[in-house]
Structure formats: structure tokens, C-alpha cells
N, CA and C of each residue as an Amber inpcrd file, in Angstrom:
protein
   444
  65.2930000  31.6560000   8.4100000  64.9530000  30.3790000   7.6160000
  65.6400000  29.2630000   8.2060000  66.9290000  29.3810000   8.7020000
  67.7530000  28.2810000   9.4040000  66.9850000  27.8850000  10.6320000
  66.3430000  28.7470000  11.1770000  65.5940000  28.3400000  12.5170000
  64.4700000  27.4540000  12.2950000  63.8200000  27.6190000  11.0350000
  62.7060000  26.8280000  10.5570000  63.2910000  25.4100000  10.3730000
  64.4040000  25.1300000   9.7430000  65.0590000  23.9110000   9.5050000
  65.4680000  23.2330000  10.8800000  66.0160000  24.0310000  11.7180000
  66.4410000  23.5060000  13.0270000  65.3150000  22.9500000  13.7790000
  64.1830000  23.6790000  13.8470000  62.9920000  23.2350000  14.5180000
  62.4670000  21.9260000  13.9990000  62.6280000  21.6580000  12.7540000
  62.2290000  20.3610000  12.1880000  63.1320000  19.2010000  12.5590000
  64.2610000  19.5150000  13.0910000  65.2160000  18.4450000  13.5540000
  65.8600000  17.7280000  12.4230000  65.6800000  16.3350000  12.3990000
  66.3530000  15.5540000  11.3260000  65.6100000  15.7620000   9.9640000
  64.1770000  15.9690000  10.0390000  63.5680000  16.3020000   8.8350000
  64.0630000  17.6540000   8.2840000  64.3160000  18.6020000   9.0400000
  64.9110000  19.8690000   8.6490000  66.3630000  19.6480000   8.0110000
  67.1280000  18.7090000   8.5550000  68.4260000  18.4480000   8.0650000
  68.2980000  17.8390000   6.7370000  67.4610000  16.8380000   6.6360000
  67.1500000  16.1870000   5.3710000  66.8070000  17.1500000   4.2820000
  65.7950000  18.1260000   4.6430000  65.2630000  19.1010000   3.7220000
  66.3760000  20.1060000   3.2340000  67.0810000  20.5630000   4.1840000
  68.1820000  21.4520000   4.0060000  69.1610000  20.8630000   3.0250000
  69.5400000  19.6240000   3.3800000  70.6250000  18.9380000   2.5700000
  70.0940000  18.6880000   1.1490000  68.8720000  18.3570000   1.0160000
  68.3020000  18.1260000  -0.2560000  68.2740000  19.4700000  -1.0580000
  67.7360000  20.4070000  -0.4570000  67.6710000  21.7200000  -1.2300000
  69.0680000  22.3580000  -1.5320000  70.0370000  22.1610000  -0.5880000
  71.3840000  22.5670000  -0.8250000  72.0470000  21.9900000  -2.0280000
  71.6140000  20.8410000  -2.3870000  72.0640000  20.0890000  -3.5530000
  71.2720000  20.3100000  -4.8380000  70.3730000  21.3490000  -4.7800000
  69.6830000  21.7380000  -5.9340000  70.1220000  23.1260000  -6.1860000
  69.4000000  23.8390000  -7.0260000  69.7340000  25.3080000  -7.2940000
  69.2920000  26.2710000  -6.2640000  68.6520000  25.7710000  -5.1990000
  68.1000000  26.5680000  -4.0880000  69.2780000  26.8040000  -3.1700000
  69.5590000  28.0320000  -2.8550000  70.7110000  28.3890000  -1.9060000
  70.2410000  28.1590000  -0.4330000  70.5160000  27.0380000   0.0440000
  70.2320000  26.7140000   1.5760000  71.5570000  26.1270000   2.0880000
  71.7970000  26.5200000   3.4760000  72.9750000  26.0890000   4.0990000
  72.6250000  24.8280000   5.0010000  73.0060000  23.6630000   4.5260000
  72.7020000  22.4760000   5.3130000  73.7190000  22.4010000   6.4620000
  74.8950000  23.0430000   6.2880000  76.0480000  22.9840000   7.3200000
  75.5830000  23.6340000   8.5970000  74.7850000  24.6120000   8.5740000
  74.3320000  25.3690000   9.8280000  73.3200000  24.3780000  10.4990000
  72.4270000  23.7430000   9.7880000  71.4110000  22.8730000  10.4110000
  72.1870000  21.7030000  11.0200000  73.1870000  21.1720000  10.2730000
  74.0630000  20.1120000  10.8090000  74.7240000  20.4130000  12.1420000
  75.3430000  21.6310000  12.1060000  75.9590000  22.1280000  13.2750000
  75.0680000  22.2180000  14.4940000  73.8480000  22.7290000  14.4010000
  72.9580000  23.0390000  15.3820000  72.3820000  21.6910000  15.8690000
  72.2210000  20.7080000  15.0380000  71.7460000  19.4030000  15.4810000
  72.7870000  18.5990000  16.2420000  74.0920000  18.8340000  15.7840000
  75.2200000  18.0860000  16.6050000  75.4340000  18.8210000  17.8660000
  75.2510000  20.1310000  17.8860000  75.4420000  20.9010000  19.1110000
  74.3240000  20.4260000  20.0780000  73.0910000  20.1710000  19.5960000
  72.0450000  19.7270000  20.5740000  72.0370000  18.3480000  20.8980000
  73.0920000  17.5750000  20.4200000  73.2650000  16.2160000  20.9960000
  72.6920000  15.1640000  20.0160000  72.3440000  15.3760000  18.7610000
  71.8010000  14.4180000  17.8680000  73.1190000  13.5650000  17.4530000
  72.9060000  12.2930000  17.3370000  73.9880000  11.3330000  16.9950000
  74.6750000  11.7840000  15.7390000  76.0220000  11.8450000  15.7180000
  76.7020000  12.1600000  14.4540000  76.4970000  11.1700000  13.3150000
  76.2990000   9.8540000  13.6450000  76.0250000   8.9390000  12.6900000
  74.6660000   9.0830000  11.9940000  73.6940000   9.3440000  12.8460000
  72.3590000   9.6540000  12.3180000  72.4380000  10.9010000  11.4250000
  73.1610000  11.9730000  11.8680000  73.2900000  13.1750000  11.0200000
  73.8760000  12.8010000   9.7420000  74.9230000  12.0470000   9.8440000
  75.7380000  11.6530000   8.5530000  74.7550000  11.0010000   7.5300000
  73.9460000   9.9560000   8.0100000  73.1370000   9.2560000   7.1500000
  72.0330000  10.1440000   6.4720000  71.4030000  10.9770000   7.3720000
  70.2860000  11.8440000   6.9540000  70.7720000  12.8980000   5.9490000
  71.8620000  13.5290000   6.2590000  72.3330000  14.5870000   5.4830000
  72.9400000  14.0380000   4.0950000  73.5570000  12.8490000   4.1610000
  74.1020000  12.3100000   2.8920000  73.0090000  11.8850000   1.9500000
  72.0350000  11.2730000   2.5640000  70.8750000  10.7950000   1.7040000
  70.0760000  11.9910000   1.1720000  69.7740000  12.9780000   2.0150000
  69.1440000  14.1930000   1.4340000  70.0030000  14.9470000   0.3550000
  71.1770000  15.0790000   0.5850000  72.0580000  15.7450000  -0.4150000
  72.2140000  14.9520000  -1.6390000  72.3830000  13.6440000  -1.4960000
  72.4300000  12.7620000  -2.6650000  71.1160000  12.7830000  -3.4630000
  70.0540000  12.7080000  -2.7770000  68.7130000  12.7810000  -3.6420000
  68.5780000  14.1080000  -4.3150000  69.0550000  15.1850000  -3.6500000
  68.9480000  16.5000000  -4.3300000  69.8340000  16.5530000  -5.5650000
  71.0450000  15.9730000  -5.4060000  71.9600000  15.8840000  -6.5280000
  71.4020000  15.0130000  -7.6890000  70.6940000  14.0330000  -7.3870000
  70.1130000  13.1380000  -8.4120000  68.9820000  13.9060000  -9.0630000
  68.2000000  14.6960000  -8.3100000  67.2010000  15.5960000  -8.8620000
  67.8440000  16.6140000  -9.8090000  68.9060000  17.1270000  -9.4900000
  69.5390000  18.1550000 -10.3070000  70.1000000  17.4270000 -11.5840000
  70.7190000  16.3420000 -11.3830000  71.1380000  15.5090000 -12.5950000
  70.0290000  15.2710000 -13.5550000  68.8730000  14.8280000 -13.0730000
  67.7960000  14.5060000 -13.9870000  67.1290000  15.8410000 -14.5450000
  67.1800000  16.9090000 -13.7670000  66.7340000  18.2210000 -14.5090000
  67.5570000  18.5310000 -15.7410000  68.8720000  18.2760000 -15.6010000
  69.7500000  18.4710000 -16.7300000  69.4810000  17.3890000 -17.8930000
  69.1850000  16.1330000 -17.3830000  68.9090000  15.0240000 -18.3440000
  67.7910000  15.3800000 -19.1530000  66.8180000  16.0730000 -18.6050000
  65.5420000  16.3890000 -19.3220000  65.7930000  17.6060000 -20.2920000
  66.9130000  18.2060000 -20.1240000  67.1830000  19.3870000 -20.9170000
  67.2990000  19.0930000 -22.4060000  67.2350000  20.2430000 -23.0790000
  67.1650000  20.1640000 -24.5710000  68.4730000  20.7930000 -25.1940000
  69.3880000  19.9490000 -25.7650000  70.7470000  20.5250000 -26.2680000
  70.4580000  21.3860000 -27.5410000  69.3320000  21.1680000 -28.1400000
  68.9910000  22.0650000 -29.3220000  68.8770000  23.4410000 -28.7840000
  68.2340000  23.7440000 -27.6560000  68.0630000  25.1000000 -27.1840000
  69.3220000  25.6410000 -26.7110000  70.1120000  24.6240000 -26.0240000
  71.5510000  25.0700000 -25.6270000  72.3390000  25.5530000 -26.7800000
  72.3800000  24.7890000 -27.8010000  73.1790000  25.1940000 -29.0640000
  72.5900000  26.5260000 -29.5770000  71.3550000  26.6550000 -29.5300000
  70.7350000  27.8680000 -30.1870000  71.1520000  29.1050000 -29.3610000
  71.1040000  29.0590000 -28.0420000  71.2980000  30.2740000 -27.2170000
  72.7870000  30.4520000 -26.9510000  73.6540000  29.4190000 -26.9450000
  75.0440000  29.6620000 -26.6400000  75.9580000  29.6730000 -27.9920000
  75.3700000  29.2170000 -29.0790000  76.1600000  29.1940000 -30.3310000
  77.1440000  28.1510000 -30.3440000  77.0430000  27.1720000 -29.5480000
  78.0870000  26.0910000 -29.5060000  77.8440000  25.2500000 -30.6810000
  79.0060000  24.7790000 -31.3300000  78.8960000  24.0590000 -32.5540000
  78.6930000  22.5420000 -32.1970000  78.1940000  21.8570000 -33.2080000
  77.9530000  20.3250000 -32.9930000  79.2260000  19.6860000 -32.6610000
  80.3420000  20.0530000 -33.3160000  81.6170000  19.4150000 -32.9670000
  82.0480000  19.6620000 -31.5700000  81.8370000  20.8320000 -31.0110000
  82.2040000  21.1220000 -29.6390000  81.2680000  20.3700000 -28.7060000
  79.9700000  20.3900000 -29.0460000  79.1080000  19.5590000 -28.2170000
  79.4830000  18.0520000 -28.2370000  79.8920000  17.5710000 -29.3240000
  80.2170000  16.1350000 -29.4300000  81.4240000  15.8500000 -28.4430000
  82.3560000  16.7850000 -28.4480000  83.6180000  16.6570000 -27.5640000
  83.1340000  16.6060000 -25.9900000  82.0500000  17.4470000 -25.7520000
  81.5520000  17.4460000 -24.5000000  80.9250000  16.2060000 -24.0930000
  80.1950000  15.5620000 -25.0030000  79.5310000  14.2300000 -24.8660000
  80.5140000  13.1570000 -24.4890000  81.6190000  13.1590000 -25.2450000
  82.7030000  12.2270000 -25.0460000  83.3960000  12.4490000 -23.7560000
  83.5910000  13.6520000 -23.3180000  84.1420000  14.0200000 -22.0720000
  83.2860000  13.4510000 -20.8740000  81.9040000  13.6510000 -20.9710000
  80.9530000  13.2650000 -19.9720000  80.8830000  11.8690000 -19.8590000
  81.0430000  11.1200000 -20.9770000  81.0370000   9.6990000 -21.0510000
  82.2310000   9.0840000 -20.3270000  83.3560000   9.6830000 -20.6140000
  84.6750000   9.0650000 -20.1880000  85.0180000   9.5880000 -18.6570000
  84.8660000  10.8620000 -18.4760000  85.3270000  11.5110000 -17.2710000
  84.3890000  12.1490000 -16.3450000  83.1020000  12.0680000 -16.7970000
  81.9540000  12.7520000 -16.1400000  81.8200000  12.2260000 -14.6250000
  82.1170000  10.9690000 -14.4430000  81.9220000  10.4220000 -13.1230000
  82.8840000  11.0410000 -12.0650000  84.0790000  11.3930000 -12.6530000
  85.0690000  12.1340000 -11.7060000  84.6420000  13.5040000 -11.3660000
  84.0330000  14.2350000 -12.3260000  83.5080000  15.5010000 -12.1210000
  82.3300000  15.4880000 -11.0510000  81.5040000  14.2780000 -11.0990000
  80.3600000  14.2130000 -10.2800000  80.8260000  14.0840000  -8.8580000
  82.0630000  13.4990000  -8.5570000  82.6910000  13.4120000  -7.2040000
  82.7650000  14.8090000  -6.5560000  82.8570000  15.8880000  -7.3930000
  83.0190000  17.2460000  -6.8630000  81.7290000  18.0420000  -6.8870000
  80.6250000  17.2450000  -6.9710000  79.3090000  17.9110000  -6.9160000
  79.0490000  18.5440000  -5.5120000  79.7040000  18.2590000  -4.5190000
  79.5960000  18.8260000  -3.2340000  80.1240000  20.3180000  -3.1520000
  80.8750000  20.7310000  -4.1370000  81.4490000  22.0070000  -4.0660000
  80.3380000  23.0780000  -4.1610000  80.4800000  24.1800000  -3.3590000
  79.4680000  25.2140000  -3.4960000  79.3740000  25.8820000  -4.8410000
  78.1430000  26.1690000  -5.3210000  77.8430000  26.8850000  -6.5360000
  78.1700000  25.9900000  -7.7080000  79.3940000  25.5600000  -7.9760000
  79.7340000  24.8630000  -9.2080000  79.2830000  23.4130000  -9.1350000
  79.1510000  22.7510000  -7.9840000  78.6600000  21.4260000  -7.9100000
  77.2690000  21.2480000  -8.4820000  76.3670000  22.1520000  -8.3130000
  75.0920000  21.8540000  -9.0060000  75.1980000  22.1660000 -10.4340000
  76.0000000  23.0000000 -10.8880000  76.2120000  23.1270000 -12.3270000
  76.8310000  21.8640000 -12.9580000  77.8150000  21.2090000 -12.2210000
  78.3950000  20.0600000 -12.7180000  77.2430000  18.9880000 -12.9590000
  76.3780000  18.8680000 -12.0310000  75.2490000  17.7760000 -12.0960000
  74.4140000  18.1140000 -13.2030000  73.9310000  19.4270000 -13.4500000
  73.1010000  19.6690000 -14.5220000  73.7440000  19.3960000 -15.8630000
  74.9720000  19.8500000 -15.9370000  75.7760000  19.5310000 -17.2560000
  75.9450000  18.0130000 -17.4340000  76.2010000  17.2820000 -16.4050000
  76.4330000  15.9300000 -16.5520000  75.0010000  15.1100000 -17.0180000
  74.0150000  15.6870000 -16.4780000  72.7100000  15.2690000 -16.9220000
  72.3770000  15.5610000 -18.3460000  72.6010000  16.8260000 -18.6250000
  72.4260000  17.2550000 -20.0000000  73.1570000  16.4890000 -20.9810000
  74.4710000  16.1350000 -20.6350000  75.4080000  15.3490000 -21.5540000
  75.1300000  13.9600000 -21.4410000  74.2180000  13.5430000 -20.6580000
  73.7260000  12.1190000 -20.5630000  74.9700000  11.2970000 -20.0870000
  75.7330000  11.7950000 -19.1440000  76.8280000  11.0590000 -18.4480000
  76.1800000   9.7410000 -17.8950000  76.9610000   8.5870000 -17.9510000
  76.3910000   7.2740000 -17.5260000  75.7640000   7.3990000 -16.1290000
  74.5590000   7.0730000 -15.9480000  73.8620000   7.4170000 -14.7260000
  74.4500000   6.6420000 -13.5350000  74.5590000   5.2950000 -13.5520000
  74.8710000   4.6450000 -12.3630000  76.2490000   5.0880000 -11.7840000
  77.3790000   5.1290000 -12.6060000  78.6080000   5.4740000 -12.1130000
  78.7000000   6.9040000 -11.6800000  78.0560000   7.7370000 -12.4970000
  78.0450000   9.2060000 -12.1970000  77.4300000   9.4270000 -10.7920000
  76.3090000   8.8120000 -10.5690000  75.5900000   8.9740000  -9.3020000
  76.3060000   8.3770000  -8.1110000  77.0630000   7.2030000  -8.3470000
  77.8880000   6.5850000  -7.4200000  78.9760000   7.6100000  -6.8890000
  79.7080000   8.1620000  -7.9740000  80.7580000   9.1130000  -7.6230000
  80.2310000  10.2980000  -6.8780000  79.0320000  10.7820000  -7.2850000
  78.4650000  11.9490000  -6.5980000  78.1740000  11.5930000  -5.1610000
  77.6450000  10.3420000  -4.9080000  77.2990000   9.9380000  -3.5280000
  78.5810000   9.8910000  -2.5920000  79.6790000   9.2660000  -3.2500000
  80.8860000   9.1720000  -2.4850000  81.4420000  10.5600000  -2.0650000
  81.3950000  11.4940000  -3.0090000  81.8410000  12.9280000  -2.7750000
  81.1010000  13.5190000  -1.6630000  79.7730000  13.3420000  -1.6490000
  78.8700000  13.9380000  -0.6530000  79.0960000  13.2490000   0.6180000
  79.2240000  11.8810000   0.7020000  79.4900000  11.2730000   1.9550000
  80.7880000  11.7790000   2.6260000  81.7820000  11.8000000   1.8360000
  83.1550000  12.2490000   2.3940000  83.0220000  13.7590000   2.9250000
  82.2470000  14.5840000   2.2130000  82.0800000  15.9360000   2.5960000
  81.4440000  15.9630000   3.9170000  80.3490000  15.2000000   4.1900000
  79.6710000  15.2190000   5.4230000  80.4530000  14.5670000   6.5990000
  81.3060000  13.5550000   6.3390000  82.1740000  12.9590000   7.2650000
  83.1350000  14.0230000   7.7010000  83.6880000  14.8100000   6.8430000
  84.6890000  15.9190000   7.1860000  83.9150000  16.9560000   7.9800000
  82.8230000  17.3520000   7.5980000  82.0130000  18.3990000   8.2640000
  81.7070000  17.8890000   9.6690000  81.1720000  16.7180000   9.8480000
  80.7920000  16.2940000  11.2480000  82.0080000  16.1410000  12.0520000
  83.1770000  15.4800000  11.5710000  84.4410000  15.4020000  12.3030000
  84.9230000  16.8080000  12.7130000  84.8580000  17.7580000  11.7580000
  85.3630000  19.0200000  12.2100000  84.4850000  19.7100000  13.2160000
  83.1800000  19.7020000  13.1050000  82.1770000  20.1110000  14.0160000
  82.4520000  19.5640000  15.4060000  82.5850000  18.1640000  15.3790000
  82.8060000  17.5500000  16.7080000  84.1790000  18.0460000  17.3340000
  85.1580000  18.4000000  16.5660000  86.3700000  18.9000000  17.1730000
  86.1650000  20.3110000  17.7810000  85.2840000  21.1170000  16.9700000
  84.9750000  22.4670000  17.5620000  84.1560000  22.3050000  18.8930000
  83.2230000  21.3400000  18.9060000  82.3560000  21.2770000  20.1190000
  82.9250000  20.5960000  21.2980000  83.9880000  19.9690000  21.0200000
  84.6440000  19.1350000  22.1510000  85.3290000  20.0600000  23.1380000
């Protein structure tokens, strides 16, 4: 599967980055590594990967946003009191949690929950973008050290 993304070049990097930021388990890091290894500009890779990963995160946030808390309460047994505390948390501190949306496995869960809890969109998505940007800066820098 990684070979397919590599053959697509920057479109493959965008696609892998987008999918990696949703619930689909794809490794954008390998595609990024192979593109850098083949001489694609680090800045170009940074822009493409960050945009793809951010758009995937926005998609995941909105999937949660469309969610129904009534069903969540029914299937989890969570009380209205507890849910209200989570709404307050998402409103006050959700943006900081969004910064960590780049983390494997839990990052996607963070974005679904922040969407479900209606965390403020603009600031939440801004912090998500900053986290993803820093992640790709570190990955590209590390990869360039390895390839040097």
C-alpha cells in the first residue's frame, strides 16, 4: 500500500497525510521519508503533508461534531452532569488537547471528542494545525539528519 502512495508522489503524500489524520490507519511518515529520499523539496513536503493532515483532522472533528450525544449517553451510561463537565472542559481547554491531535491513535479520538463536545471551532482547529505543523517540521528535520 505504501508503494501506491509513493508512486503518486506529492498527491500520495497528501492522501496519506489526510487519511492518517482520520480513523484510517495509514503511515504518512513512510511516504514522507521516501519522497525526501528521492529529492523532493523538504519545504514542499512540509506544506503538502501539513495541509493534508490538517484537512483530515478537520474532517475527523466534523464527524464528531455531527455525532449525537443522546446515543453516547445511552450506550455509555454517562450522566448529564458528567457530560456537562466535559462540555465545559472542551470549551475551556479543548484547544490545548487539539494541539496533541498528531499523536498516534489517541489524536483522532481527541478530535472526534472535541467535535462531539462542540469545542470552539476556530481556536481548536488552529491549535490542531500548529501541532501538526510542528510534528512535520520535526519529522522532516529528523529525516534530513538521517539522510545526510
